[in-house]
PDB file of C-alpha atoms in Angstrom:
ATOM      1  CA  MET E   1       0.000   0.000   0.000  1.00  0.00           C
ATOM      2  CA  SER E   2       2.784   2.382   0.703  1.00  0.00           C
ATOM      3  CA  SER E   3       3.961   2.145  -2.915  1.00  0.00           C
ATOM      4  CA  LEU E   4       0.440   3.124  -4.079  1.00  0.00           C
ATOM      5  CA  SER E   5       0.518   6.177  -1.787  1.00  0.00           C
ATOM      6  CA  SER E   6       3.922   7.030  -3.131  1.00  0.00           C
ATOM      7  CA  GLU E   7       2.653   6.883  -6.727  1.00  0.00           C
ATOM      8  CA  ARG E   8      -0.267   9.196  -5.908  1.00  0.00           C
ATOM      9  CA  ALA E   9       2.057  11.673  -4.224  1.00  0.00           C
ATOM     10  CA  ASP E  10       4.297  11.656  -7.293  1.00  0.00           C
ATOM     11  CA  LYS E  11       1.312  12.319  -9.556  1.00  0.00           C
ATOM     12  CA  ASN E  12       0.248  15.278  -7.402  1.00  0.00           C
ATOM     13  CA  VAL E  13       3.725  16.749  -7.448  1.00  0.00           C
ATOM     14  CA  HIS E  14       3.915  16.439 -11.218  1.00  0.00           C
ATOM     15  CA  SER E  15       0.547  18.082 -11.728  1.00  0.00           C
ATOM     16  CA  ASN E  16       1.532  21.019  -9.511  1.00  0.00           C
ATOM     17  CA  LYS E  17       4.743  21.437 -11.464  1.00  0.00           C
ATOM     18  CA  ASP E  18       2.762  21.409 -14.687  1.00  0.00           C
ATOM     19  CA  ILE E  19       0.513  24.177 -13.370  1.00  0.00           C
ATOM     20  CA  ILE E  20       3.521  26.266 -12.370  1.00  0.00           C
ATOM     21  CA  LYS E  21       5.140  25.600 -15.734  1.00  0.00           C
ATOM     22  CA  ASP E  22       1.949  26.802 -17.486  1.00  0.00           C
ATOM     23  CA  LEU E  23       1.945  30.000 -15.418  1.00  0.00           C
ATOM     24  CA  ASP E  24       5.601  30.629 -16.252  1.00  0.00           C
ATOM     25  CA  VAL E  25       4.880  30.132 -19.963  1.00  0.00           C
ATOM     26  CA  ASP E  26       2.087  32.740 -19.792  1.00  0.00           C
ATOM     27  CA  ALA E  27       4.420  35.214 -18.083  1.00  0.00           C
ATOM     28  CA  VAL E  28       7.072  34.591 -20.735  1.00  0.00           C
ATOM     29  CA  ASP E  29       4.470  35.050 -23.493  1.00  0.00           C
ATOM     30  CA  ASP E  30       3.469  38.441 -22.003  1.00  0.00           C
ATOM     31  CA  ARG E  31       7.105  39.546 -21.799  1.00  0.00           C
ATOM     32  CA  ASP E  32       7.692  38.373 -25.365  1.00  0.00           C
ATOM     33  CA  SER E  33       4.682  40.359 -26.558  1.00  0.00           C
ATOM     34  CA  GLU E  34       5.874  43.461 -24.681  1.00  0.00           C
ATOM     35  CA  PHE E  35       9.365  43.041 -26.107  1.00  0.00           C
ATOM     36  CA  GLU E  36       8.001  42.615 -29.622  1.00  0.00           C
ATOM     37  CA  SER E  37       6.001  45.854 -29.361  1.00  0.00           C
ATOM     38  CA  ILE E  38       9.084  47.775 -28.195  1.00  0.00           C
ATOM     39  CA  LEU E  39      11.318  46.190 -30.840  1.00  0.00           C
ATOM     40  CA  LYS E  40       8.762  46.928 -33.564  1.00  0.00           C
ATOM     41  CA  ALA E  41       8.489  50.577 -32.513  1.00  0.00           C
ATOM     42  CA  TYR E  42      12.282  50.922 -32.317  1.00  0.00           C
ATOM     43  CA  CYS E  43      12.636  49.437 -35.804  1.00  0.00           C
ATOM     44  CA  GLU E  44       9.947  51.754 -37.207  1.00  0.00           C
ATOM     45  CA  ILE E  45      11.500  54.844 -35.616  1.00  0.00           C
ATOM     46  CA  HIS E  46      14.969  53.977 -36.895  1.00  0.00           C
ATOM     47  CA  GLN E  47      13.882  52.378 -40.178  1.00  0.00           C
ATOM     48  CA  LYS E  48      15.655  49.106 -39.376  1.00  0.00           C
ATOM     49  CA  LEU E  49      14.842  45.457 -39.722  1.00  0.00           C
ATOM     50  CA  ASP E  50      14.648  43.544 -36.447  1.00  0.00           C
ATOM     51  CA  MET E  51      17.753  41.568 -37.379  1.00  0.00           C
ATOM     52  CA  GLN E  52      19.705  44.844 -37.631  1.00  0.00           C
ATOM     53  CA  VAL E  53      19.136  45.730 -33.969  1.00  0.00           C
ATOM     54  CA  ARG E  54      22.253  45.232 -31.861  1.00  0.00           C
ATOM     55  CA  PRO E  55      22.265  42.469 -29.224  1.00  0.00           C
ATOM     56  CA  LEU E  56      23.157  45.021 -26.538  1.00  0.00           C
ATOM     57  CA  ASP E  57      20.060  47.071 -27.447  1.00  0.00           C
ATOM     58  CA  ILE E  58      17.880  43.951 -27.311  1.00  0.00           C
ATOM     59  CA  LYS E  59      19.281  43.068 -23.891  1.00  0.00           C
ATOM     60  CA  LEU E  60      18.559  46.578 -22.598  1.00  0.00           C
ATOM     61  CA  MET E  61      14.966  46.436 -23.882  1.00  0.00           C
ATOM     62  CA  GLN E  62      14.465  43.117 -22.097  1.00  0.00           C
ATOM     63  CA  GLU E  63      15.986  44.502 -18.875  1.00  0.00           C
ATOM     64  CA  MET E  64      13.552  47.422 -18.899  1.00  0.00           C
ATOM     65  CA  ILE E  65      10.626  45.034 -19.309  1.00  0.00           C
ATOM     66  CA  ALA E  66      11.965  42.914 -16.440  1.00  0.00           C
ATOM     67  CA  LEU E  67      12.106  46.061 -14.260  1.00  0.00           C
ATOM     68  CA  GLY E  68       8.416  46.609 -14.996  1.00  0.00           C
ATOM     69  CA  VAL E  69       8.716  49.698 -17.200  1.00  0.00           C
ATOM     70  CA  PRO E  70       5.484  49.835 -19.234  1.00  0.00           C
ATOM     71  CA  PRO E  71       6.088  49.325 -22.976  1.00  0.00           C
ATOM     72  CA  PRO E  72       3.770  52.219 -23.982  1.00  0.00           C
ATOM     73  CA  LEU E  73       5.914  54.554 -21.860  1.00  0.00           C
ATOM     74  CA  ILE E  74       9.135  53.209 -23.420  1.00  0.00           C
ATOM     75  CA  ILE E  75       7.727  53.698 -26.901  1.00  0.00           C
ATOM     76  CA  ARG E  76       6.382  57.192 -26.153  1.00  0.00           C
ATOM     77  CA  VAL E  77       9.723  58.379 -24.750  1.00  0.00           C
ATOM     78  CA  MET E  78      11.641  56.865 -27.680  1.00  0.00           C
ATOM     79  CA  GLN E  79       9.394  58.739 -30.105  1.00  0.00           C
ATOM     80  CA  GLN E  80       9.740  62.035 -28.235  1.00  0.00           C
ATOM     81  CA  VAL E  81      13.519  61.879 -27.891  1.00  0.00           C
ATOM     82  CA  HIS E  82      13.961  60.764 -31.495  1.00  0.00           C
ATOM     83  CA  GLN E  83      11.721  63.589 -32.718  1.00  0.00           C
ATOM     84  CA  LEU E  84      13.791  66.106 -30.774  1.00  0.00           C
ATOM     85  CA  LYS E  85      17.036  64.742 -32.188  1.00  0.00           C
ATOM     86  CA  MET E  86      15.673  64.795 -35.735  1.00  0.00           C
ATOM     87  CA  ALA E  87      14.570  68.415 -35.281  1.00  0.00           C
ATOM     88  CA  ARG E  88      18.210  69.201 -34.480  1.00  0.00           C
ATOM     89  CA  SER E  89      19.481  67.079 -37.382  1.00  0.00           C
ATOM     90  CA  GLU E  90      21.110  64.738 -34.879  1.00  0.00           C
ATOM     91  CA  ARG E  91      21.072  60.953 -34.960  1.00  0.00           C
ATOM     92  CA  VAL E  92      20.281  58.337 -32.312  1.00  0.00           C
ATOM     93  CA  SER E  93      22.305  55.210 -33.020  1.00  0.00           C
ATOM     94  CA  SER E  94      21.464  53.022 -30.021  1.00  0.00           C
ATOM     95  CA  PHE E  95      18.585  52.158 -27.714  1.00  0.00           C
ATOM     96  CA  ALA E  96      20.962  52.885 -24.827  1.00  0.00           C
ATOM     97  CA  PHE E  97      20.612  56.589 -25.650  1.00  0.00           C
ATOM     98  CA  TYR E  98      16.966  56.430 -24.538  1.00  0.00           C
ATOM     99  CA  LYS E  99      17.647  54.671 -21.224  1.00  0.00           C
ATOM    100  CA  ASN E 100      17.981  57.705 -18.908  1.00  0.00           C
ATOM    101  CA  ALA E 101      14.996  59.519 -20.423  1.00  0.00           C
ATOM    102  CA  ILE E 102      12.849  56.374 -20.131  1.00  0.00           C
ATOM    103  CA  MET E 103      13.870  55.772 -16.525  1.00  0.00           C
ATOM    104  CA  ASP E 104      13.240  59.437 -15.617  1.00  0.00           C
ATOM    105  CA  ALA E 105       9.777  59.329 -17.206  1.00  0.00           C
ATOM    106  CA  TRP E 106       8.991  56.063 -15.440  1.00  0.00           C
ATOM    107  CA  GLU E 107      10.028  57.487 -12.061  1.00  0.00           C
ATOM    108  CA  ALA E 108       7.859  60.533 -12.747  1.00  0.00           C
ATOM    109  CA  GLU E 109       4.890  58.346 -13.680  1.00  0.00           C
ATOM    110  CA  ARG E 110       5.235  56.271 -10.535  1.00  0.00           C
ATOM    111  CA  ALA E 111       5.604  59.364  -8.355  1.00  0.00           C
ATOM    112  CA  ILE E 112       2.489  60.949  -9.822  1.00  0.00           C
ATOM    113  CA  THR E 113       0.216  57.951 -10.066  1.00  0.00           C
ATOM    114  CA  GLU E 114       1.321  55.763  -7.176  1.00  0.00           C
ATOM    115  CA  GLY E 115       0.214  52.688  -9.050  1.00  0.00           C
ATOM    116  CA  VAL E 116      -2.652  54.206 -11.051  1.00  0.00           C
ATOM    117  CA  PRO E 117      -1.958  53.846 -14.798  1.00  0.00           C
ATOM    118  CA  ILE E 118      -1.926  57.005 -16.901  1.00  0.00           C
ATOM    119  CA  PRO E 119      -4.259  56.812 -19.914  1.00  0.00           C
ATOM    120  CA  GLU E 120      -2.698  56.589 -23.374  1.00  0.00           C
ATOM    121  CA  GLY E 121      -1.946  59.981 -24.874  1.00  0.00           C
ATOM    122  CA  VAL E 122      -1.538  61.854 -21.590  1.00  0.00           C
ATOM    123  CA  PRO E 123       1.849  63.627 -21.644  1.00  0.00           C
ATOM    124  CA  LEU E 124       4.299  62.764 -18.901  1.00  0.00           C
ATOM    125  CA  PRO E 125       6.814  65.130 -17.379  1.00  0.00           C
ATOM    126  CA  PRO E 126      10.384  64.111 -18.151  1.00  0.00           C
ATOM    127  CA  VAL E 127      11.464  64.183 -14.486  1.00  0.00           C
ATOM    128  CA  ALA E 128       9.957  63.416 -11.089  1.00  0.00           C
ATOM    129  CA  LEU E 129       8.142  66.119  -9.121  1.00  0.00           C
ATOM    130  CA  GLY E 130      10.467  68.572  -7.458  1.00  0.00           C
ATOM    131  CA  SER E 131      13.360  70.266  -9.114  1.00  0.00           C
ATOM    132  CA  PRO E 132      16.553  68.292  -9.457  1.00  0.00           C
ATOM    133  CA  GLN E 133      19.786  70.105  -8.751  1.00  0.00           C
ATOM    134  CA  ARG E 134      21.084  69.461 -12.239  1.00  0.00           C
ATOM    135  CA  LYS E 135      19.196  68.188 -15.276  1.00  0.00           C
ATOM    136  CA  THR E 136      20.663  65.715 -17.720  1.00  0.00           C
ATOM    137  CA  LYS E 137      21.048  66.591 -21.380  1.00  0.00           C
ATOM    138  CA  GLN E 138      18.195  64.221 -22.200  1.00  0.00           C
ATOM    139  CA  GLN E 139      15.937  65.942 -19.664  1.00  0.00           C
ATOM    140  CA  ARG E 140      16.763  69.330 -21.169  1.00  0.00           C
ATOM    141  CA  ASP E 141      16.166  67.906 -24.661  1.00  0.00           C
ATOM    142  CA  LEU E 142      12.736  66.573 -23.662  1.00  0.00           C
ATOM    143  CA  GLU E 143      11.790  69.927 -22.144  1.00  0.00           C
ATOM    144  CA  GLU E 144      12.906  71.679 -25.307  1.00  0.00           C
ATOM    145  CA  LEU E 145      10.809  69.274 -27.385  1.00  0.00           C
ATOM    146  CA  ASP E 146       7.774  70.101 -25.232  1.00  0.00           C
ATOM    147  CA  ARG E 147       8.399  73.826 -25.708  1.00  0.00           C
ATOM    148  CA  MET E 148       8.782  73.361 -29.470  1.00  0.00           C
ATOM    149  CA  GLN E 149       5.510  71.438 -29.651  1.00  0.00           C
ATOM    150  CA  GLU E 150       3.696  74.130 -27.655  1.00  0.00           C
ATOM    151  CA  GLU E 151       5.097  76.855 -29.924  1.00  0.00           C
ATOM    152  CA  ALA E 152       4.079  74.925 -33.019  1.00  0.00           C
ATOM    153  CA  MET E 153       0.542  74.581 -31.647  1.00  0.00           C
ATOM    154  CA  ARG E 154       0.372  78.313 -30.880  1.00  0.00           C
ATOM    155  CA  ASP E 155       1.811  79.242 -34.288  1.00  0.00           C
ATOM    156  CA  GLY E 156      -0.570  76.876 -36.041  1.00  0.00           C
ATOM    157  CA  ASN E 157      -3.564  78.370 -34.221  1.00  0.00           C
ATOM    158  CA  GLY E 158      -2.349  81.915 -34.810  1.00  0.00           C
ATOM    159  CA  ARG E 159      -2.076  81.473 -38.585  1.00  0.00           C
ATOM    160  CA  GLY E 160      -5.793  80.954 -38.951  1.00  0.00           C
ATOM    161  CA  HIS E 161      -6.477  84.354 -37.418  1.00  0.00           C
ATOM    162  CA  ARG E 162      -4.072  86.214 -39.716  1.00  0.00           C
ATOM    163  CA  SER E 163      -6.103  85.664 -42.894  1.00  0.00           C
ATOM    164  CA  ASP E 164      -7.325  89.277 -42.690  1.00  0.00           C
ATOM    165  CA  GLU E 165      -3.799  90.723 -43.009  1.00  0.00           C
ATOM    166  CA  GLY E 166      -3.226  92.846 -46.071  1.00  0.00           C
ATOM    167  CA  HIS E 167      -6.866  93.920 -46.427  1.00  0.00           C
TER     168      HIS E 167
END
């Protein structure tokens, strides 16, 4: 009888392991999906094929996901920083360039929301609340991008009112 009990115990252990394995697979699938969305956005921004992305950049993307940085935030910051660099005719050649700006935006999001997600499309400040003693170049670049966007909106709205000029 003891061998029958032993067999049942083994079956229970195996089934529990299978359940855990299934849960781990789901978690891996979610991380893969998050990674794929970041990789796709990076490739679109930089007009690259996925096989052209450097292994170091891939590793950094995966590390950010593992830290819990939301992919929409990563993508939004990449787009903003890249837009700023393009406006200055500068080039971003590595995902590592985005790291500090992404981490600053993530800290700011966590400080503001305390666990409440920010809806898509809501702009995030580039740094946490409070004024840091010294801002990084990326923080200054993001602020400049925000100012440029605000000016463009004001200029765009102002042009519609100038149609009377010259009359």
